[in-house]
Every structure is written in C-alpha cells, then in structure tokens.
Amino acid sequence: MRGVRHRLGTAWHAARAKPPGRPGVGGPLDRLDDEFHSAYERSRDANADDGPVFVVLANDLVLFHRGQRSEWSFSPRTYHVLKEVAHVPLALFSSLGNEPPEHALGRSRALLDWIERAQKDVAEAGLDAATTRDARQVLTLSAQALGGPLERAVVQKLAEATGPLLRRMIDRATALQLDALHEHVQAALDELGPAAVARLQVVVTGNHQARVRSLPMQYFRARLREPEGEERRVTYAEAVSTEQEALTLLATKVLDQSIASAFFGDPKRMQRDLLGDSAQQLLEARAFPPIR
C-alpha cells in the first residue's frame, strides 16, 4: 500500500494541557467532581484502541492501525489547478471596493500578467479538453474584467458569465478528488482485511460550513451504509485541526456512547447537549414570549 508510514509509539495518548478550572460549589462535592473528570479521562485514554481509524485532514487521508500511521493525499494536481482557477473571479468579486483606485490599478496589471502565464499552465495541466476550455475561459473573462475599472456592474457581469463554468469545473474537481479518495481507501481496506475493517472508525475534520455535505463524510457514510446524523462509525470533527484532536474526539464519543447506553438506554444521549432533551420538553410546555 503506497503512502507515508511510520510507527506511532505513544502518539495516541500525547500529553494534553490540563483544562482550565471548572466552576464548583466548594467542599467535598468539588473533590468528587474532580475524581469524575480524572476517571473519565483515564477511561477515555485507556479505551482508545489501536485502530483501525481513518482521519481525514483537509486533503490528507491518515490511517492509524496497530501502532502505525499511514498517510496519503487524495487531491491530485489537476484538482488544485481547477480550484486555483476558480479563485480568480472570486478574488475580483471579493476585492470590489476594498482598495484605493491607485492600488487597485497596480494590482490589476500584476494580475493580468499572472493570468496570461496561468493560461499556459492550464493548457498543460492534463485536464480533459472540455474542462480545459472552461478553465481557460474563466481566466479570459477575468482578464477582460480587469481591462477597465473594477466596478460593481463589471464584477456582477463576470459572476454571471463564469458561474456556469465554475459549476462544471466544480463537478470535475469533485470527481477527481472522489476517485483519488476511493483509490487510497480501497487499497487500505484490502490490506487491513475483513476483521479489521469490521472495527473501522472514521473521523472527518472540517469547518462548520462543510458539515452538511462534506465530500469525505458523504463518501464514508455511503460506504459504511450509515444514515446522515447517526455518527456511529463516521464522525464529523468540527473546528478540529490536528490528528490528536481527532483521535481524542473519537475516544470521547466511544466512552460517551457507553455511558449513555448504560444510564439512559440511548447511546446518543451524551452526543447531544445533556440538557437538550429536558430543555426541548420545557420549551414546548412553557410559553416564553417572543423577542421582538
């Protein structure tokens, strides 16, 4: 299986900073509460098994299994070419009215030069003919917009003209990334074998905006036949940026599900706000006035 691989040692349980002081009531109850948090953290770390776990970080797929870490990039160069071409008209749209005219003029000249150079790179990127035409047309239309003052009407016309091209480019970029992700995942699964795959967990990291339709989330939910929102084997890690944070989140989820099943008969009770179910019932029963 291709990829970067090395032994982890104790990387699963890297040292973490002690959380800030928790509010308390004073006396023995605080000591008991501290004991709960200590026991919780010990149990979480002790029960973080040795994989297999896929962690998706930006454009990288990382596999943790039996003390080893393997890594692959699932965004081919052609994907990045399309992404960067798409950013050109978006940059012009975003910069509207944000610079003094003299600065904007100098920057426009520099961008025109870069667009001319980029045309050659796009032509030689290895994209199919139709996608190459779309990408080059986006650059051409952007260059035309830079031929005069970057006014609102000009930028709006650019957005309308490039929108259909960008949608087709997004479709192609998505296919490129999805195919690359599938290739690496399937190679890893073939090497893991059925017994390990049956225990596989996945953590997909990302920002808030990507949560609903994250490409890796959709892919792994489809492969593991997991309905949206269930997060039984596929977990979304919002605002997580490191592998250790992702692994800690997974261990937390597993422990929380065990506790919630034992105490509440609902394994997902602690994956929601613990007060949420009671709050919903109380809000339905009470007639709080609307805020106007």
mmCIF file of C-alpha atoms in Angstrom:
data_model
loop_
_atom_site.group_PDB
_atom_site.id
_atom_site.type_symbol
_atom_site.label_atom_id
_atom_site.label_comp_id
_atom_site.label_asym_id
_atom_site.label_seq_id
_atom_site.Cartn_x
_atom_site.Cartn_y
_atom_site.Cartn_z
ATOM 1 C CA MET A 1 0.000 0.000 0.000
ATOM 2 C CA ARG A 2 1.558 3.279 -1.080
ATOM 3 C CA GLY A 3 1.830 6.192 1.306
ATOM 4 C CA VAL A 4 3.902 7.591 4.134
ATOM 5 C CA ARG A 5 4.036 5.206 7.088
ATOM 6 C CA HIS A 6 5.839 5.236 10.420
ATOM 7 C CA ARG A 7 5.448 3.881 13.929
ATOM 8 C CA LEU A 8 3.487 5.930 16.424
ATOM 9 C CA GLY A 9 4.781 4.762 19.782
ATOM 10 C CA THR A 10 2.619 6.662 22.273
ATOM 11 C CA ALA A 11 1.224 9.229 19.849
ATOM 12 C CA TRP A 12 -2.312 8.037 20.584
ATOM 13 C CA HIS A 13 -2.006 9.482 24.071
ATOM 14 C CA ALA A 14 0.126 12.580 23.560
ATOM 15 C CA ALA A 15 0.188 14.898 26.553
ATOM 16 C CA ARG A 16 -2.620 17.453 26.600
ATOM 17 C CA ALA A 17 -2.824 20.681 28.546
ATOM 18 C CA LYS A 18 -4.865 20.499 31.732
ATOM 19 C CA PRO A 19 -8.295 22.070 31.156
ATOM 20 C CA PRO A 20 -8.985 25.388 32.859
ATOM 21 C CA GLY A 21 -10.539 25.313 36.319
ATOM 22 C CA ARG A 22 -14.168 24.238 36.396
ATOM 23 C CA PRO A 23 -16.772 26.142 38.420
ATOM 24 C CA GLY A 24 -17.711 24.391 41.631
ATOM 25 C CA VAL A 25 -19.670 24.709 44.872
ATOM 26 C CA GLY A 26 -16.791 24.198 47.290
ATOM 27 C CA GLY A 27 -16.099 21.350 49.695
ATOM 28 C CA PRO A 28 -16.208 17.597 49.129
ATOM 29 C CA LEU A 29 -18.531 17.777 46.128
ATOM 30 C CA ASP A 30 -15.801 19.557 44.161
ATOM 31 C CA ARG A 31 -13.337 16.814 45.078
ATOM 32 C CA LEU A 32 -15.814 14.188 43.900
ATOM 33 C CA ASP A 33 -16.378 16.099 40.675
ATOM 34 C CA ASP A 34 -12.618 16.255 40.107
ATOM 35 C CA GLU A 35 -12.490 12.492 40.602
ATOM 36 C CA PHE A 36 -15.180 12.051 37.940
ATOM 37 C CA HIS A 37 -13.227 14.108 35.397
ATOM 38 C CA SER A 38 -9.993 12.255 36.190
ATOM 39 C CA ALA A 39 -11.689 8.856 35.922
ATOM 40 C CA TYR A 40 -13.394 9.927 32.690
ATOM 41 C CA GLU A 41 -10.112 10.999 31.082
ATOM 42 C CA ARG A 42 -8.309 7.833 32.208
ATOM 43 C CA SER A 43 -11.092 5.644 30.829
ATOM 44 C CA ARG A 44 -11.220 7.573 27.570
ATOM 45 C CA ASP A 45 -7.488 7.207 27.007
ATOM 46 C CA ALA A 46 -7.368 3.571 28.106
ATOM 47 C CA ASN A 47 -10.191 2.638 25.768
ATOM 48 C CA ALA A 48 -8.773 4.413 22.724
ATOM 49 C CA ASP A 49 -7.954 1.231 20.853
ATOM 50 C CA ASP A 50 -5.231 0.805 18.290
ATOM 51 C CA GLY A 51 -7.406 1.313 15.241
ATOM 52 C CA PRO A 52 -8.140 0.999 12.538
ATOM 53 C CA VAL A 53 -9.141 4.645 12.265
ATOM 54 C CA PHE A 54 -9.208 6.841 9.194
ATOM 55 C CA VAL A 55 -8.726 10.542 9.914
ATOM 56 C CA VAL A 56 -9.400 12.999 7.103
ATOM 57 C CA LEU A 57 -7.494 16.260 7.492
ATOM 58 C CA ALA A 58 -8.034 18.764 4.654
ATOM 59 C CA ASN A 59 -6.659 16.927 1.592
ATOM 60 C CA ASP A 60 -4.956 14.124 3.518
ATOM 61 C CA LEU A 61 -6.209 10.659 4.457
ATOM 62 C CA VAL A 62 -4.462 9.203 7.518
ATOM 63 C CA LEU A 63 -4.814 5.631 8.764
ATOM 64 C CA PHE A 64 -3.937 4.608 12.332
ATOM 65 C CA HIS A 65 -3.658 0.872 12.931
ATOM 66 C CA ARG A 66 -1.589 -1.300 15.275
ATOM 67 C CA GLY A 67 0.779 1.464 16.240
ATOM 68 C CA GLN A 68 1.406 2.616 12.691
ATOM 69 C CA ARG A 69 0.402 5.732 10.830
ATOM 70 C CA SER A 70 -0.032 5.825 7.040
ATOM 71 C CA GLU A 71 -0.824 8.959 5.040
ATOM 72 C CA TRP A 72 -1.969 9.764 1.501
ATOM 73 C CA SER A 73 -3.015 12.913 -0.308
ATOM 74 C CA PHE A 74 -6.303 12.477 -2.157
ATOM 75 C CA SER A 75 -6.269 15.786 -4.045
ATOM 76 C CA PRO A 76 -4.414 15.390 -7.377
ATOM 77 C CA ARG A 77 -2.666 18.328 -9.014
ATOM 78 C CA THR A 78 -5.498 18.700 -11.530
ATOM 79 C CA TYR A 79 -7.895 19.298 -8.630
ATOM 80 C CA HIS A 80 -5.714 22.128 -7.327
ATOM 81 C CA VAL A 81 -5.430 23.634 -10.816
ATOM 82 C CA LEU A 82 -9.213 23.880 -11.068
ATOM 83 C CA LYS A 83 -9.542 25.232 -7.537
ATOM 84 C CA GLU A 84 -6.994 27.976 -8.128
ATOM 85 C CA VAL A 85 -8.521 28.976 -11.468
ATOM 86 C CA ALA A 86 -11.934 29.231 -9.782
ATOM 87 C CA HIS A 87 -10.450 31.524 -7.153
ATOM 88 C CA VAL A 88 -9.515 34.180 -9.752
ATOM 89 C CA PRO A 89 -13.012 35.612 -10.396
ATOM 90 C CA LEU A 90 -13.868 35.084 -6.727
ATOM 91 C CA ALA A 91 -10.859 37.225 -5.806
ATOM 92 C CA LEU A 92 -12.068 40.010 -8.094
ATOM 93 C CA PHE A 93 -15.555 39.816 -6.595
ATOM 94 C CA SER A 94 -14.172 39.904 -3.045
ATOM 95 C CA SER A 95 -11.826 42.852 -3.719
ATOM 96 C CA LEU A 96 -14.558 45.143 -5.092
ATOM 97 C CA GLY A 97 -14.394 48.499 -3.347
ATOM 98 C CA ASN A 98 -11.800 47.353 -0.807
ATOM 99 C CA GLU A 99 -8.772 49.192 -2.228
ATOM 100 C CA PRO A 100 -7.921 52.757 -3.256
ATOM 101 C CA PRO A 101 -8.081 53.195 -7.051
ATOM 102 C CA GLU A 102 -4.311 53.653 -7.403
ATOM 103 C CA HIS A 103 -3.620 50.390 -5.559
ATOM 104 C CA ALA A 104 -6.297 48.529 -7.500
ATOM 105 C CA LEU A 105 -4.811 49.683 -10.828
ATOM 106 C CA GLY A 106 -1.345 48.404 -9.953
ATOM 107 C CA ARG A 107 -2.713 45.119 -8.719
ATOM 108 C CA SER A 108 -4.851 44.714 -11.831
ATOM 109 C CA ARG A 109 -1.777 44.996 -14.047
ATOM 110 C CA ALA A 110 0.034 42.380 -11.986
ATOM 111 C CA LEU A 111 -2.986 40.051 -12.105
ATOM 112 C CA LEU A 112 -3.257 40.399 -15.875
ATOM 113 C CA ASP A 113 0.353 39.268 -16.190
ATOM 114 C CA TRP A 114 -0.269 36.281 -13.906
ATOM 115 C CA ILE A 115 -3.440 35.331 -15.777
ATOM 116 C CA GLU A 116 -1.540 35.309 -19.065
ATOM 117 C CA ARG A 117 1.081 32.990 -17.577
ATOM 118 C CA ALA A 118 -1.578 30.788 -15.984
ATOM 119 C CA GLN A 119 -3.241 30.163 -19.358
ATOM 120 C CA LYS A 120 -0.233 28.102 -20.394
ATOM 121 C CA ASP A 121 -0.207 26.156 -17.135
ATOM 122 C CA VAL A 122 -3.885 25.284 -17.523
ATOM 123 C CA ALA A 123 -3.365 24.147 -21.109
ATOM 124 C CA GLU A 124 -0.617 21.779 -19.959
ATOM 125 C CA ALA A 125 -2.293 20.556 -16.739
ATOM 126 C CA GLY A 126 -3.565 17.275 -18.181
ATOM 127 C CA LEU A 127 -7.263 18.094 -17.883
ATOM 128 C CA ASP A 128 -9.767 16.808 -20.411
ATOM 129 C CA ALA A 129 -10.474 19.106 -23.374
ATOM 130 C CA ALA A 130 -13.860 20.387 -22.170
ATOM 131 C CA THR A 131 -12.607 21.223 -18.668
ATOM 132 C CA THR A 132 -9.518 22.887 -20.113
ATOM 133 C CA ARG A 133 -11.741 25.127 -22.250
ATOM 134 C CA ASP A 134 -13.865 26.064 -19.243
ATOM 135 C CA ALA A 135 -10.846 26.881 -17.087
ATOM 136 C CA ARG A 136 -9.176 28.970 -19.782
ATOM 137 C CA GLN A 137 -12.441 30.815 -20.424
ATOM 138 C CA VAL A 138 -12.689 31.712 -16.736
ATOM 139 C CA LEU A 139 -9.218 33.248 -16.945
ATOM 140 C CA THR A 140 -10.067 35.076 -20.166
ATOM 141 C CA LEU A 141 -13.255 36.588 -18.738
ATOM 142 C CA SER A 142 -11.383 37.601 -15.589
ATOM 143 C CA ALA A 143 -8.713 39.307 -17.675
ATOM 144 C CA GLN A 144 -11.395 41.165 -19.616
ATOM 145 C CA ALA A 145 -12.927 42.402 -16.366
ATOM 146 C CA LEU A 146 -9.524 43.736 -15.343
ATOM 147 C CA GLY A 147 -9.273 45.707 -18.598
ATOM 148 C CA GLY A 148 -11.091 48.663 -17.056
ATOM 149 C CA PRO A 149 -12.271 49.968 -13.673
ATOM 150 C CA LEU A 150 -13.401 47.117 -11.426
ATOM 151 C CA GLU A 151 -16.908 48.437 -10.831
ATOM 152 C CA ARG A 152 -19.876 46.586 -9.376
ATOM 153 C CA ALA A 153 -21.603 46.131 -12.745
ATOM 154 C CA VAL A 154 -18.416 44.667 -14.231
ATOM 155 C CA VAL A 155 -17.932 42.239 -11.368
ATOM 156 C CA GLN A 156 -21.586 41.197 -11.438
ATOM 157 C CA LYS A 157 -21.338 40.506 -15.166
ATOM 158 C CA LEU A 158 -18.193 38.449 -14.518
ATOM 159 C CA ALA A 159 -20.015 36.410 -11.839
ATOM 160 C CA GLU A 160 -22.934 35.701 -14.179
ATOM 161 C CA ALA A 161 -20.652 34.709 -17.045
ATOM 162 C CA THR A 162 -18.323 32.481 -15.038
ATOM 163 C CA GLY A 163 -20.953 30.888 -12.761
ATOM 164 C CA PRO A 164 -21.924 28.093 -15.207
ATOM 165 C CA LEU A 165 -18.250 27.470 -15.999
ATOM 166 C CA LEU A 166 -17.400 27.223 -12.304
ATOM 167 C CA ARG A 167 -20.220 24.756 -11.699
ATOM 168 C CA ARG A 168 -18.864 22.447 -14.397
ATOM 169 C CA MET A 169 -15.347 22.837 -13.023
ATOM 170 C CA ILE A 170 -16.602 22.013 -9.519
ATOM 171 C CA ASP A 171 -18.242 18.850 -10.860
ATOM 172 C CA ARG A 172 -14.979 17.791 -12.484
ATOM 173 C CA ALA A 173 -12.848 18.675 -9.440
ATOM 174 C CA THR A 174 -15.227 16.699 -7.219
ATOM 175 C CA ALA A 175 -14.904 13.640 -9.464
ATOM 176 C CA LEU A 176 -11.106 13.909 -9.410
ATOM 177 C CA GLN A 177 -10.962 14.120 -5.618
ATOM 178 C CA LEU A 178 -13.575 11.414 -5.061
ATOM 179 C CA ASP A 179 -11.769 8.987 -7.378
ATOM 180 C CA ALA A 180 -8.447 9.630 -5.637
ATOM 181 C CA LEU A 181 -10.010 9.199 -2.175
ATOM 182 C CA HIS A 182 -11.645 5.938 -3.212
ATOM 183 C CA GLU A 183 -8.392 4.581 -4.657
ATOM 184 C CA HIS A 184 -6.483 5.146 -1.416
ATOM 185 C CA VAL A 185 -9.293 3.969 0.848
ATOM 186 C CA GLN A 186 -9.846 0.774 -1.092
ATOM 187 C CA ALA A 187 -6.130 -0.045 -1.141
ATOM 188 C CA ALA A 188 -6.021 0.416 2.635
ATOM 189 C CA LEU A 189 -9.137 -1.698 3.189
ATOM 190 C CA ASP A 190 -7.736 -4.521 1.054
ATOM 191 C CA GLU A 191 -4.596 -4.584 3.187
ATOM 192 C CA LEU A 192 -6.464 -4.372 6.507
ATOM 193 C CA GLY A 193 -8.627 -7.417 5.873
ATOM 194 C CA PRO A 194 -12.260 -8.128 6.858
ATOM 195 C CA ALA A 195 -11.771 -8.483 10.634
ATOM 196 C CA ALA A 196 -10.091 -5.076 10.975
ATOM 197 C CA VAL A 197 -12.482 -3.391 8.538
ATOM 198 C CA ALA A 198 -15.405 -4.539 10.703
ATOM 199 C CA ARG A 199 -13.966 -2.378 13.519
ATOM 200 C CA LEU A 200 -13.109 0.602 11.308
ATOM 201 C CA GLN A 201 -13.914 4.096 12.566
ATOM 202 C CA VAL A 202 -13.671 7.311 10.557
ATOM 203 C CA VAL A 203 -13.181 10.906 11.720
ATOM 204 C CA VAL A 204 -13.612 13.676 9.147
ATOM 205 C CA THR A 205 -12.328 17.096 10.200
ATOM 206 C CA GLY A 206 -13.587 20.360 8.783
ATOM 207 C CA ASN A 207 -15.189 23.712 9.415
ATOM 208 C CA HIS A 208 -18.806 24.467 10.228
ATOM 209 C CA GLN A 209 -19.791 25.296 6.645
ATOM 210 C CA ALA A 210 -18.643 21.892 5.364
ATOM 211 C CA ARG A 211 -20.527 19.812 7.930
ATOM 212 C CA VAL A 212 -23.718 19.184 5.944
ATOM 213 C CA ARG A 213 -22.249 17.991 2.643
ATOM 214 C CA SER A 214 -18.593 17.296 3.293
ATOM 215 C CA LEU A 215 -17.322 15.088 0.450
ATOM 216 C CA PRO A 216 -15.445 12.645 2.734
ATOM 217 C CA MET A 217 -18.439 12.427 5.102
ATOM 218 C CA GLN A 218 -20.771 11.568 2.237
ATOM 219 C CA TYR A 219 -18.276 9.050 0.844
ATOM 220 C CA PHE A 220 -17.700 7.172 4.104
ATOM 221 C CA ARG A 221 -21.372 7.252 5.089
ATOM 222 C CA ALA A 222 -22.231 5.728 1.707
ATOM 223 C CA ARG A 223 -19.533 3.041 2.008
ATOM 224 C CA LEU A 224 -20.447 2.172 5.605
ATOM 225 C CA ARG A 225 -24.203 2.479 4.955
ATOM 226 C CA GLU A 226 -24.611 4.974 7.782
ATOM 227 C CA PRO A 227 -27.532 7.452 7.714
ATOM 228 C CA GLU A 228 -26.742 11.164 7.974
ATOM 229 C CA GLY A 229 -26.510 12.326 11.582
ATOM 230 C CA GLU A 230 -26.048 8.869 13.096
ATOM 231 C CA GLU A 231 -22.259 9.149 13.618
ATOM 232 C CA ARG A 232 -21.905 5.546 14.718
ATOM 233 C CA ARG A 233 -18.724 4.821 12.743
ATOM 234 C CA VAL A 234 -18.326 8.090 10.819
ATOM 235 C CA THR A 235 -17.764 11.160 12.988
ATOM 236 C CA TYR A 236 -17.531 14.795 11.932
ATOM 237 C CA ALA A 237 -14.941 16.787 13.896
ATOM 238 C CA GLU A 238 -15.838 20.443 13.563
ATOM 239 C CA ALA A 239 -13.049 23.003 14.098
ATOM 240 C CA VAL A 240 -10.511 20.196 14.698
ATOM 241 C CA SER A 241 -7.156 20.742 13.018
ATOM 242 C CA THR A 242 -4.829 18.021 14.332
ATOM 243 C CA GLU A 243 -4.752 14.236 14.272
ATOM 244 C CA GLN A 244 -4.517 14.044 18.068
ATOM 245 C CA GLU A 245 -7.637 16.168 18.495
ATOM 246 C CA ALA A 246 -9.478 13.909 16.043
ATOM 247 C CA LEU A 247 -8.409 10.742 17.876
ATOM 248 C CA THR A 248 -9.344 12.234 21.245
ATOM 249 C CA LEU A 249 -12.767 13.179 19.900
ATOM 250 C CA LEU A 250 -13.295 9.612 18.685
ATOM 251 C CA ALA A 251 -12.290 8.143 22.066
ATOM 252 C CA THR A 252 -14.642 10.610 23.778
ATOM 253 C CA LYS A 253 -17.517 9.573 21.521
ATOM 254 C CA VAL A 254 -16.976 5.870 22.234
ATOM 255 C CA LEU A 255 -16.921 6.435 26.019
ATOM 256 C CA ASP A 256 -19.930 8.773 25.923
ATOM 257 C CA GLN A 257 -21.933 6.197 23.977
ATOM 258 C CA SER A 258 -21.078 3.540 26.563
ATOM 259 C CA ILE A 259 -22.129 5.797 29.466
ATOM 260 C CA ALA A 260 -25.311 6.962 27.723
ATOM 261 C CA SER A 261 -26.356 3.404 26.905
ATOM 262 C CA ALA A 262 -25.817 2.263 30.497
ATOM 263 C CA PHE A 263 -27.552 5.176 32.226
ATOM 264 C CA PHE A 264 -30.154 6.401 29.740
ATOM 265 C CA GLY A 265 -30.706 3.497 27.341
ATOM 266 C CA ASP A 266 -29.841 5.858 24.461
ATOM 267 C CA PRO A 267 -26.262 5.701 23.127
ATOM 268 C CA LYS A 268 -26.541 9.164 21.551
ATOM 269 C CA ARG A 269 -27.872 10.991 24.623
ATOM 270 C CA MET A 270 -24.436 12.391 25.541
ATOM 271 C CA GLN A 271 -23.571 13.328 21.971
ATOM 272 C CA ARG A 272 -26.298 15.948 22.272
ATOM 273 C CA ASP A 273 -26.319 18.704 24.858
ATOM 274 C CA LEU A 274 -27.054 16.670 28.000
ATOM 275 C CA LEU A 275 -29.689 19.235 28.976
ATOM 276 C CA GLY A 276 -31.127 19.345 25.474
ATOM 277 C CA ASP A 277 -33.906 16.760 25.809
ATOM 278 C CA SER A 278 -35.216 18.341 29.016
ATOM 279 C CA ALA A 279 -34.897 21.825 27.503
ATOM 280 C CA GLN A 280 -36.967 20.791 24.492
ATOM 281 C CA GLN A 281 -39.752 19.438 26.698
ATOM 282 C CA LEU A 282 -39.765 22.518 28.928
ATOM 283 C CA LEU A 283 -39.766 24.949 25.997
ATOM 284 C CA GLU A 284 -42.707 23.111 24.472
ATOM 285 C CA ALA A 285 -44.590 23.292 27.780
ATOM 286 C CA ARG A 286 -43.808 26.923 28.651
ATOM 287 C CA ALA A 287 -44.982 29.925 26.680
ATOM 288 C CA PHE A 288 -41.939 32.189 26.687
ATOM 289 C CA PRO A 289 -42.735 35.478 24.936
ATOM 290 C CA PRO A 290 -41.112 36.136 21.536
ATOM 291 C CA ILE A 291 -38.163 38.511 21.342
ATOM 292 C CA ARG A 292 -39.027 41.459 19.127
#
